[in-house]
XYZ file of C-alpha atoms in Angstrom:
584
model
C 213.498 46.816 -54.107
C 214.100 48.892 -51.097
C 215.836 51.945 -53.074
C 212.491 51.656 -55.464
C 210.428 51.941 -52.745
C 212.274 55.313 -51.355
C 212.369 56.886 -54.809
C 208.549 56.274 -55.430
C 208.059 57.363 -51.486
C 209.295 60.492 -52.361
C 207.600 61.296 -55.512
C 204.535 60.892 -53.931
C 205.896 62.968 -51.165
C 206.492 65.562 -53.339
C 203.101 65.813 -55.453
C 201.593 66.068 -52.133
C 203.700 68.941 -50.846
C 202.507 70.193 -53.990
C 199.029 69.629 -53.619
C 199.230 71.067 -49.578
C 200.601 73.907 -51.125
C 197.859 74.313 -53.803
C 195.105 73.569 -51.804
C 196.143 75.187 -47.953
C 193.413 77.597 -48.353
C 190.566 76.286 -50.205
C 186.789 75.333 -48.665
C 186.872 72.341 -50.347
C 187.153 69.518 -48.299
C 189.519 66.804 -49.288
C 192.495 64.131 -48.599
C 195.696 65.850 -49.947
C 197.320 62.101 -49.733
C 194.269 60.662 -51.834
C 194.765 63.508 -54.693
C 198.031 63.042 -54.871
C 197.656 59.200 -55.817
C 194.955 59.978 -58.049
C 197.029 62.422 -59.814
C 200.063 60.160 -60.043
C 197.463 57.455 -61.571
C 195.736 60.245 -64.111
C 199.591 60.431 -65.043
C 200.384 56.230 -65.307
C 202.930 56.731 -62.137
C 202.368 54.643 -59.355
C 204.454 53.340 -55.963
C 206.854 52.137 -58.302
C 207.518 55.479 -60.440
C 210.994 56.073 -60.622
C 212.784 59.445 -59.343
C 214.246 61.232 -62.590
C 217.397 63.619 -62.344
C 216.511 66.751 -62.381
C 218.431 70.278 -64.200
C 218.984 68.505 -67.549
C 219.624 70.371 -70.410
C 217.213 69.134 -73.062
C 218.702 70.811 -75.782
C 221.083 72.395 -77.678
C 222.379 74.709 -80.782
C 221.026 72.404 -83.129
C 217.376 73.201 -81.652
C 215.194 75.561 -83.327
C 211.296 75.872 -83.629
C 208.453 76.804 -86.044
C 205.754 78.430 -84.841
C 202.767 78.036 -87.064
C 198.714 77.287 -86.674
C 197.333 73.997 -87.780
C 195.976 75.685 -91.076
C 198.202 78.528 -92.141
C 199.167 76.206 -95.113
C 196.371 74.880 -97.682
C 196.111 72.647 -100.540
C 192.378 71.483 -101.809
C 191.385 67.835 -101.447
C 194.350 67.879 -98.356
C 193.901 68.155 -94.434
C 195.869 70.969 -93.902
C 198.381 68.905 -90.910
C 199.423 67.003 -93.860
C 199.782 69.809 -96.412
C 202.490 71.239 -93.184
C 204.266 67.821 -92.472
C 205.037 68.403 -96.335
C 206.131 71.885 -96.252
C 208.379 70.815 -93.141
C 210.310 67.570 -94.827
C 210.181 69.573 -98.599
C 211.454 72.946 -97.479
C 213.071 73.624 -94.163
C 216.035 71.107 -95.012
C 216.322 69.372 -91.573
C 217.212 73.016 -90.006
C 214.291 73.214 -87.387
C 213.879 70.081 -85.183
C 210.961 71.156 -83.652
C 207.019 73.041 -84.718
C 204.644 74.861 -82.245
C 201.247 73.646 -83.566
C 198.818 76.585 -81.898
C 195.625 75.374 -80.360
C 194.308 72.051 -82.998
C 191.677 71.401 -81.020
C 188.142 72.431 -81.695
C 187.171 76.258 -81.102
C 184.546 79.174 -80.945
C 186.498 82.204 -80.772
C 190.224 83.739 -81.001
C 191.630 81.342 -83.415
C 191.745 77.993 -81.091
C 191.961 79.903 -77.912
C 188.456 79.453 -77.033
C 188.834 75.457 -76.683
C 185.882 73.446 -76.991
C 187.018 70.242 -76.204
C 190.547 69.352 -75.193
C 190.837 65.800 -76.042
C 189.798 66.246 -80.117
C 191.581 67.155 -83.393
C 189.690 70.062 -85.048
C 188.456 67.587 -87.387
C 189.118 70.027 -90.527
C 192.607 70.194 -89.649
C 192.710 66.391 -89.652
C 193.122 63.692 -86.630
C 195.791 62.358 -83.572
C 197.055 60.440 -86.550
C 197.915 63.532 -88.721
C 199.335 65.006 -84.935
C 201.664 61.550 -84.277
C 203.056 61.590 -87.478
C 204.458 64.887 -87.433
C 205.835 64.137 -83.774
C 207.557 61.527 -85.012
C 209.478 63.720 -86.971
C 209.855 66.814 -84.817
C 209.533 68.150 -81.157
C 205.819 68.653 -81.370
C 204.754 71.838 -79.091
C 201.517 71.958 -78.085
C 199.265 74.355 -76.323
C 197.771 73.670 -72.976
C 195.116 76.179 -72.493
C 194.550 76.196 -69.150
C 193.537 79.292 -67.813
C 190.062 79.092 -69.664
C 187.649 77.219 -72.215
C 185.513 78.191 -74.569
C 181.936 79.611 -73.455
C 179.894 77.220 -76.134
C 182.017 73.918 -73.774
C 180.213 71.085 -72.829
C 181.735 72.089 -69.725
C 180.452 75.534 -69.608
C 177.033 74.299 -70.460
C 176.663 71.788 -67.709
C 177.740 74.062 -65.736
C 175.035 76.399 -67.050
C 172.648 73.216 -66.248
C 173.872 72.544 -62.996
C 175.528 69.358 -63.623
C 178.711 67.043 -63.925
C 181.153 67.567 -65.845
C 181.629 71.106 -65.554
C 179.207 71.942 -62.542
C 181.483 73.416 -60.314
C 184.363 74.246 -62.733
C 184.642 77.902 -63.602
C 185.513 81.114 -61.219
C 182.502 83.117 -60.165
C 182.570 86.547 -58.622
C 180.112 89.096 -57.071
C 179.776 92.363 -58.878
C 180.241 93.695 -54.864
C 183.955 92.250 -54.553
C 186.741 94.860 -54.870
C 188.397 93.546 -57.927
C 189.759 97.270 -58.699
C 193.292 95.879 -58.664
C 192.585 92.977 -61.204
C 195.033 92.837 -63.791
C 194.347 91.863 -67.373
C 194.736 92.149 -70.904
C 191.448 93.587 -72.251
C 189.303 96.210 -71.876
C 185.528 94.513 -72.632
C 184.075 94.035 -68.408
C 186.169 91.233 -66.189
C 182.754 89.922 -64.789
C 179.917 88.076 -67.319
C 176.595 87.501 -66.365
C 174.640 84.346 -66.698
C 171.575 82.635 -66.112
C 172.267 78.908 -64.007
C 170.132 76.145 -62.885
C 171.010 77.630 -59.380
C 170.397 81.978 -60.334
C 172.141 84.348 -61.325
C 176.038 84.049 -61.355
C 178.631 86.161 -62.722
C 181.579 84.273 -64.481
C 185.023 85.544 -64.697
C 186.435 86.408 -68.165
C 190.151 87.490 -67.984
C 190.144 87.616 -71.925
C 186.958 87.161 -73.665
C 183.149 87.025 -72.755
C 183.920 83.532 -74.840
C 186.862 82.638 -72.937
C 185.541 81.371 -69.333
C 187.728 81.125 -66.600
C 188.258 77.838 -65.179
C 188.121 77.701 -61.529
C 191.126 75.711 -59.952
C 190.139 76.008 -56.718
C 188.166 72.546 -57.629
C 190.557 69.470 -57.654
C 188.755 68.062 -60.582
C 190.007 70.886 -62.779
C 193.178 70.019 -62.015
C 192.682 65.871 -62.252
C 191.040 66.944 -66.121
C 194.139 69.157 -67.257
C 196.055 66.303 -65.929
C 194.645 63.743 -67.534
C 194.443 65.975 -71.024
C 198.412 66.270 -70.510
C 198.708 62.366 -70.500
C 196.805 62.020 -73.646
C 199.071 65.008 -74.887
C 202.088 63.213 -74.188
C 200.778 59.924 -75.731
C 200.160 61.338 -78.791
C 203.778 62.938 -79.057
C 203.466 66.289 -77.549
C 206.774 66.986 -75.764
C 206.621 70.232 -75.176
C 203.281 71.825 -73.290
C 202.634 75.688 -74.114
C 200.957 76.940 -70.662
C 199.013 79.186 -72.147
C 198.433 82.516 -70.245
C 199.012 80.646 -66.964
C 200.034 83.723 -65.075
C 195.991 84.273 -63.913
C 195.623 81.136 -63.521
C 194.719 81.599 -59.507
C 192.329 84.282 -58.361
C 191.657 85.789 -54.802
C 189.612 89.381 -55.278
C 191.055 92.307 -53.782
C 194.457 90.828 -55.153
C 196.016 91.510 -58.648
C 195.106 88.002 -59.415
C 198.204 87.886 -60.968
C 201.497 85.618 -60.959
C 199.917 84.048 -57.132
C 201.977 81.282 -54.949
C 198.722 79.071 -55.820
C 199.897 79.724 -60.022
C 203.409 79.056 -59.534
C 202.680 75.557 -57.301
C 200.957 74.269 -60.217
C 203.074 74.910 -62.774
C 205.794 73.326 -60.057
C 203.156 70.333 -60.097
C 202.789 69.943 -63.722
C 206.607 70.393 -63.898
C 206.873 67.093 -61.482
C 204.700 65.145 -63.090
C 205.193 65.217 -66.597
C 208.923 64.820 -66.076
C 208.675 62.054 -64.331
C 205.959 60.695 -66.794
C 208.211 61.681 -70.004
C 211.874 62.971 -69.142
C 212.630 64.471 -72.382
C 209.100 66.818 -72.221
C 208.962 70.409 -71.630
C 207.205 72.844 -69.848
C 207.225 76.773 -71.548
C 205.304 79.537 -69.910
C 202.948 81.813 -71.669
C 203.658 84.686 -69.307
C 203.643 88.002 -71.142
C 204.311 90.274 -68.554
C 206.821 92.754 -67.430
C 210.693 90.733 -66.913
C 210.809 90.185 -63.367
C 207.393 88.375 -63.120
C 208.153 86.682 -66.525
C 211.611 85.502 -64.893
C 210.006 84.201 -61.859
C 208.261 81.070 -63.702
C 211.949 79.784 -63.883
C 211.273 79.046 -59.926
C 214.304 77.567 -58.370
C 214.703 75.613 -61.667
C 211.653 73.725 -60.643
C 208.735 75.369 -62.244
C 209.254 76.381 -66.192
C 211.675 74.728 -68.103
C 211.646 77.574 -70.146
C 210.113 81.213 -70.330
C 209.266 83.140 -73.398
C 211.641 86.007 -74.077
C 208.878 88.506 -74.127
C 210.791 91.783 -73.881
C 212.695 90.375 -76.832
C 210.067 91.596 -79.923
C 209.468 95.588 -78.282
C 212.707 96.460 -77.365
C 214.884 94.753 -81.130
C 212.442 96.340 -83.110
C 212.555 99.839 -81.503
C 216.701 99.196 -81.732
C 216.191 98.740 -85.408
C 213.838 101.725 -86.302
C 215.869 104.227 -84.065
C 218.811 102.957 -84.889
C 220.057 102.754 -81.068
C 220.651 99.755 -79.358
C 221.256 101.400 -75.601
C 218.216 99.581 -74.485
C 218.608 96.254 -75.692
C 221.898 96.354 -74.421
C 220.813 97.587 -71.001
C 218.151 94.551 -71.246
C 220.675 92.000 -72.219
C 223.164 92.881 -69.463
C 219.903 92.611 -67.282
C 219.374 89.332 -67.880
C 220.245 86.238 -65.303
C 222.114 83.293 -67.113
C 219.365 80.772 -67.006
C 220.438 78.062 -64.585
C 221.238 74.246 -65.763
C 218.219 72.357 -67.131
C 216.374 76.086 -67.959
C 216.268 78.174 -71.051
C 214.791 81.031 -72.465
C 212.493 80.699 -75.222
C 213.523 83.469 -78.438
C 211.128 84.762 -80.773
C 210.532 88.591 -82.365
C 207.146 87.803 -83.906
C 204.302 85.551 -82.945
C 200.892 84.632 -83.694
C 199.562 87.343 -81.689
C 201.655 90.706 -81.920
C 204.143 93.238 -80.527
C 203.569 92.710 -76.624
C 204.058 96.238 -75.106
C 203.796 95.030 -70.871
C 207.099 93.327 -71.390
C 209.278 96.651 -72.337
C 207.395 98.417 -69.328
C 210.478 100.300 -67.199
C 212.699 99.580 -69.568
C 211.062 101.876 -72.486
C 209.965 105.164 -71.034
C 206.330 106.286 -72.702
C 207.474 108.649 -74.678
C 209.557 105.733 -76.589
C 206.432 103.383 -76.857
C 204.331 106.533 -78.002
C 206.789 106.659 -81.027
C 207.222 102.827 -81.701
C 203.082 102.768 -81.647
C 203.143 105.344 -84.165
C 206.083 104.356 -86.170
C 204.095 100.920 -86.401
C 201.052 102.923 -87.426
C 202.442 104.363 -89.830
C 203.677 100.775 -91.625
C 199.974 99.907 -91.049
C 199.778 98.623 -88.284
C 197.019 98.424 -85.339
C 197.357 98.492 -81.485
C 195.334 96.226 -79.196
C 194.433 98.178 -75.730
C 194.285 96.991 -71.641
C 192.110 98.751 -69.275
C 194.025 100.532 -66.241
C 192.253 100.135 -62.871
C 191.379 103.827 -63.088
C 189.073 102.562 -66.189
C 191.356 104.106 -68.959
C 192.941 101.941 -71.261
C 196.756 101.769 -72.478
C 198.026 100.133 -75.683
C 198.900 96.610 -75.247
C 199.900 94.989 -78.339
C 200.810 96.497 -81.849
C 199.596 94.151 -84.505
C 201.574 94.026 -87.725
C 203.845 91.570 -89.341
C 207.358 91.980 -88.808
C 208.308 92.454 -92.681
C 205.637 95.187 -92.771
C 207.221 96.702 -89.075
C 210.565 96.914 -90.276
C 210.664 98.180 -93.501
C 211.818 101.811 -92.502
C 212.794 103.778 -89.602
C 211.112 106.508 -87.027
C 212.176 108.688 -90.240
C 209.803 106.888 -92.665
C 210.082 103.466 -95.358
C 212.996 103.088 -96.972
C 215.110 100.724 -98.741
C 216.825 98.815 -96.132
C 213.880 96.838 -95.190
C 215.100 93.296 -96.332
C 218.505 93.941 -94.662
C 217.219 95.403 -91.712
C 214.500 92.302 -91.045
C 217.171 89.050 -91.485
C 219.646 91.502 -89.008
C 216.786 91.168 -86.371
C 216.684 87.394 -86.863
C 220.492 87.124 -87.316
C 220.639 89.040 -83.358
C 218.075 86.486 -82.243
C 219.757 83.088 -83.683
C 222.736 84.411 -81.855
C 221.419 84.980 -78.648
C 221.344 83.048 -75.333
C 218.049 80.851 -75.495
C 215.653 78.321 -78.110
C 214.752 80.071 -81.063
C 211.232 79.987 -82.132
C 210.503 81.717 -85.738
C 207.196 82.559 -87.082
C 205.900 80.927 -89.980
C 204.988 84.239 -91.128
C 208.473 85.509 -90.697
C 210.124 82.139 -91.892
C 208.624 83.560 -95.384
C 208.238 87.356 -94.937
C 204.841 87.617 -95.023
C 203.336 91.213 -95.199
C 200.290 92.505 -93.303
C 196.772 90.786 -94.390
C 193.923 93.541 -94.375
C 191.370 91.357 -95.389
C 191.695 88.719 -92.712
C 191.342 92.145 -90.517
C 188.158 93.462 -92.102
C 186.981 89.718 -92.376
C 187.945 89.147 -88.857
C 186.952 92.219 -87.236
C 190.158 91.423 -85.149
C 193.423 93.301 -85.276
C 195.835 90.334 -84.783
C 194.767 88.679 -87.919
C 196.711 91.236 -89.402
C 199.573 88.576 -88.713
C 198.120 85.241 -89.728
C 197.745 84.832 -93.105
C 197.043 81.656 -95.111
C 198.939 80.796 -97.989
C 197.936 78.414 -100.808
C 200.485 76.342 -100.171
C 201.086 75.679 -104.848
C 200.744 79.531 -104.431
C 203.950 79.406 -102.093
C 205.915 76.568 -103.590
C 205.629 78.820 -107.009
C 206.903 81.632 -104.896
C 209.743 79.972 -103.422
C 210.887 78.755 -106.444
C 211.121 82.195 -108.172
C 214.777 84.156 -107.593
C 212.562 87.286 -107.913
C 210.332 86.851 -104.845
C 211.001 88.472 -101.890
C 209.624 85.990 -99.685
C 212.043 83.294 -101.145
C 214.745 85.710 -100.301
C 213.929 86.297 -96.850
C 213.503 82.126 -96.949
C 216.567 81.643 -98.119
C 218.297 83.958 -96.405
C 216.904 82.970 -92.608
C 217.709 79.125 -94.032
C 221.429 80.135 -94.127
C 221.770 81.496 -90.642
C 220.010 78.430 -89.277
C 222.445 76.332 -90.886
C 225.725 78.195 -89.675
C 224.245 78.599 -85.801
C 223.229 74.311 -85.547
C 226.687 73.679 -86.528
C 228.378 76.516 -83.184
C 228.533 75.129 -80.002
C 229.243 78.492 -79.079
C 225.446 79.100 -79.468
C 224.157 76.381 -77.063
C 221.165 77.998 -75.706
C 222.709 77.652 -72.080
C 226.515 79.201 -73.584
C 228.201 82.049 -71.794
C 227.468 85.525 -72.989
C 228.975 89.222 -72.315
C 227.436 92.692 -73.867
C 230.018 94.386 -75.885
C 230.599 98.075 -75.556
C 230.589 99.117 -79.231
C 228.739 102.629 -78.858
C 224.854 103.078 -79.853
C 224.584 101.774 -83.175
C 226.556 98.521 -83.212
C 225.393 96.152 -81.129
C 227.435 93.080 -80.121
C 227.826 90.816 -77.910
C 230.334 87.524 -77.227
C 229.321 83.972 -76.680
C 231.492 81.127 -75.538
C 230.894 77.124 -75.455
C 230.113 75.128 -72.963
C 233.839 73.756 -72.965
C 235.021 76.805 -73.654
C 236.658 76.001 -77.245
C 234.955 77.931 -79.355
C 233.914 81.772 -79.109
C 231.427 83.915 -81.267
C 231.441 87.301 -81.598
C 228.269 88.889 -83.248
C 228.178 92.651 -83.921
C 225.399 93.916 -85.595
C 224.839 97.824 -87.509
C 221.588 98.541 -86.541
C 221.793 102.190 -87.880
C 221.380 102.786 -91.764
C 224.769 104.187 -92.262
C 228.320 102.371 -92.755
C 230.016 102.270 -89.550
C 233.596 101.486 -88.945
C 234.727 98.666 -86.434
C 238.031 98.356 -84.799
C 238.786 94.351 -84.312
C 241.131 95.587 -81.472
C 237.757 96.735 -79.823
C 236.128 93.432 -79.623
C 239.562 91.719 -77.832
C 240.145 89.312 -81.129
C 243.424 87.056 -79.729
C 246.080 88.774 -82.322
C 247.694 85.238 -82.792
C 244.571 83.376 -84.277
C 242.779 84.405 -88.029
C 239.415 84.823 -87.575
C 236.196 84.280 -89.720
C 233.088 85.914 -89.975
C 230.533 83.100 -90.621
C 228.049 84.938 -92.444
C 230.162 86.957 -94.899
C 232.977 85.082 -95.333
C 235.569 87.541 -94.983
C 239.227 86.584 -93.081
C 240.487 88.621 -90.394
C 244.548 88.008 -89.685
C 245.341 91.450 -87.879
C 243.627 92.848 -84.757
C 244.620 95.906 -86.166
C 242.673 95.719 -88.887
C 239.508 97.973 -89.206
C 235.875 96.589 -91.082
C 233.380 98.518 -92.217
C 229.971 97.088 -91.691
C 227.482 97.871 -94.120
C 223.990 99.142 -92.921
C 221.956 96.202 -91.151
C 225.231 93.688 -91.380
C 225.448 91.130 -88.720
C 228.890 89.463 -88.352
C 229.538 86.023 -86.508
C 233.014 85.948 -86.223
C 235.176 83.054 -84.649
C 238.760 81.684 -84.624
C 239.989 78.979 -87.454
């Protein structure tokens, strides 16, 4: 009983550190002791809540993810979280363990990021039940929006009338602060005016007029998001999205950006729902340059894992220029991520191209021609305003068939080859993989969701009759079932290589500009892959000497097939070939 009594002493120890930490500078009055019991209660933890060992890895090579929205699938007379529970068990053959749902909740603006109400199923995409039953089934990811709400909120309207819940809970500013240095993603005005029981106030808006900022300076914002990420967890959710969390805190005259304040909650969150639900996961939403993005892994006590955000710029400028020097320089960048920590992999999303992330490490001269190489494979670009009041592109907006079906030189006919090499680089590297629903199937650019829209990303979110699909999967001549097919087959060979543990060694190759390769090793160190890549659209010769093959062993490449008995021996990789090759 004693030992209990010590653990549970020092969880609540710790939430209050956190919540000293959070709250040091705030003029709300309040009992950091009596918040940090509440919280633990909000959570079901109390005096007797266990300590849980921390820098677990939760994971491994068998873990990949689909990233889809609620609806992208449809079948009349079906709610459409059923019609995807049955594309997952009919189609994906047990090769992804795990689907991001994006926001399922009810909405007014940017597809589910405006949230009306966090506790509720958008009832057209069906109910909890329809949400528990895929969990069951797969690592659920869920988004936890909690940088902002939806203007038409209950929330936002009691706060419009002066009263509880949602009186107090979103930032205000005066037009009179200096919030020159404000960073953020948009260029429509930071500041939005509006009428209250108590005047005139002016709310802050890091995204949308729509999209109110919530104001976490008020302890009940925090006790809600709490309690919504209990009722997350009960209904399956293991692993929380923090959506845009990096302006979470805000102190004008700052950058309100990536603040101590931001990275103690996420620590918070981090405490508490691993000690609510050890398997869950934390994964920041933070897509901004690479140092910042890296510093949400905390001392392994903050993210569990980060999205790879300079990932999607900087592979699919290597594949229309044909060099790889800059990925390379990236990768060799990049920190191991630490025991019980991973990085999140994806080259295509929901949204688009982020352009922040390969900041310093394109110059602007190279993201002037990706931005109009993408143009010119119809794509848009999304814009954020500088603090001199100019804006700079952002985001391109295309779909990643459409953005690599040529080079800087123009289309040509390498586009097939060249898009599974980008996802055959990303399987292999160090990290979860998380692939696009809209990639999954090589989806091309949608025009009229655009004009329909009025919004660029919808370029990227199509939604497929899902008889309309099965037909096309089922037909050798469709493209999409190739791409299928073909992204199907590398999932299958990288589950079964512990060599491609998300937390496995890796080393950059040296294999000149247009092969790119790199080596990974197990945990245990028995098994090594080495994946070489031609990212150029000419044959290229490779010397197995140059990639320090053991002469005694015969190696295989796992894609191709082909036997390799001689590190003398010299391949010649075809134009977008990946190799995996290992010892037998």
């Amino acid at each position: 009983m004693l030992q209990k009594v010590e653990e549970s002493g020092r969880l609540l120890e710790r939430v209050r550190h956190h919540v000293e930490a959070i709250y040091h500078d705030t003029p709300i009055a309040m009992d950091h002791g009596e918040l940090a019991l509440a919280l633990l209660e909000l959570m079901g933890l109390d005096q007797h809540s266990d300590t849980r060992p921390a820098y677990v890895n939760h994971w491994s090579q068998r873990d990949a993810l689909m990233i889809t929205y609620g609806d992208s699938l449809l079948r009349d007379q079906e709610k459409p979280l059923v019609t995807l529970k049955q594309f997952l068990d009919d189609h994906t053959d047990g090769l992804l363990t795990g689907v991001h749902i994006l926001p399922f909740y009810p909405w007014s603006s940017d597809d589910g990021f405006a949230v009306l109400d966090y506790s509720s199923v958008n009832e057209f995409l069906g109910d909890w039940g329809d949400i528990n039953t895929i969990a069951r089934d797969y690592d659920l990811m869920a988004d936890l929006v909690i940088n902002h709400c939806s203007g038409r909120s209950l929330w936002f309207e009691n706060f419009l009338r002066g009263e509880s819940p949602g009186k107090d809970y979103f930032f205000t500013a005066s037009p009179q602060d200096d919030l020159s240095a404000v960073v953020r993603p948009r260029t429509s005005p930071l500041l939005r005016e509006v009428e209250t029981a108590e005047g005139t106030r002016h709310v802050w808006c890091t995204f949308s007029h729509d999209q109110v900022d919530l104001d976490f300076r008020n302890p009940d914002v925090l006790r809600q998001f709490v309690s919504i990420a209990r009722q997350y967890l009960d209904n399956g959710v293991r692993i929380f999205r923090l959506d845009a969390v990096a302006f979470l805190w805000k102190v004008p005259g700052t950058d309100c950006l990536n603040l101590e304040e931001t990275h103690e909650v996420v620590r918070l969150l981090r405490t508490l729902v691993e000690h609510a639900q050890p398997d869950a996961l934390l994964i920041t939403e933070t897509n901004i340059p690479i140092q910042q993005n890296l510093s949400y892994f905390g001392n392994a006590n903050e993210a569990h894992c980060v999205y790879n955000f300079s990932l999607p710029p900087l592979l699919v400028n290597t594949l229309v220029t044909g060099d790889c020097s800059h990925l390379k320089l990236w990768m060799m960048s990049m920190p191991p991520a630490q025991s019980g920590t991973a990085y999140f992999n994806f080259i295509a999303s929901h949204d688009g191209i982020g352009l922040r992330p390969a900041e310093g490490l394109l110059s602007d001269e190279e993201l002037d021609a990706l931005v109009e190489t993408m143009h010119r494979f119809g794509g848009h670009v999304s814009h954020r305003a500088l603090e001199n009041g100019e804006s700079k592109p952002y985001e391109i907006n295309i779909s990643l068939f459409d953005a690599l079906q040529g080079t800087t030189e123009g289309p040509d006919q390498w586009g097939l080859e060249r898009f599974v090499c980008a996802h055959a680089i990303m399987l292999a590297l160090e990290g979860i993989p998380g692939i696009y629903i809209h990639s999954l199937l090589g989806t091309r650019n949608d025009y009229d969701r655009v004009e329909h829209s009025g919004h660029y990303r919808a370029i990227n979110r199509h939604q497929w009759s899902y008889p309309h699909l099965k037909a096309v999967l089922s037909s050798e001549d469709s493209i999409h079932a190739r791409v299928f097919e073909r992204i199907k087959a590398l999932l299958s060979l990288r589950r079964e290589q512990s060599a491609f543990h998300p937390n496995a060694t890796q080393f950059s190759l040296h294999l000149g500009s247009a092969l790119f390769g790199f080596w990974r090793q197990s945990i245990d160190r028995r098994q090594s892959v080495f994946c070489i890549s031609n990212i150029s659209d000419q044959p290229l010769p490779l010397a197995l000497s140059d990639i320090s093959l053991i002469g005694t062993d015969a190696w295989l490449d796992l894609i191709g097939g082909a036997h390799f008995h001689s590190r003398d021996e010299v391949v010649e990789v075809q134009p977008y070939q990946t190799l995996w090759i290992t010892s037998i």
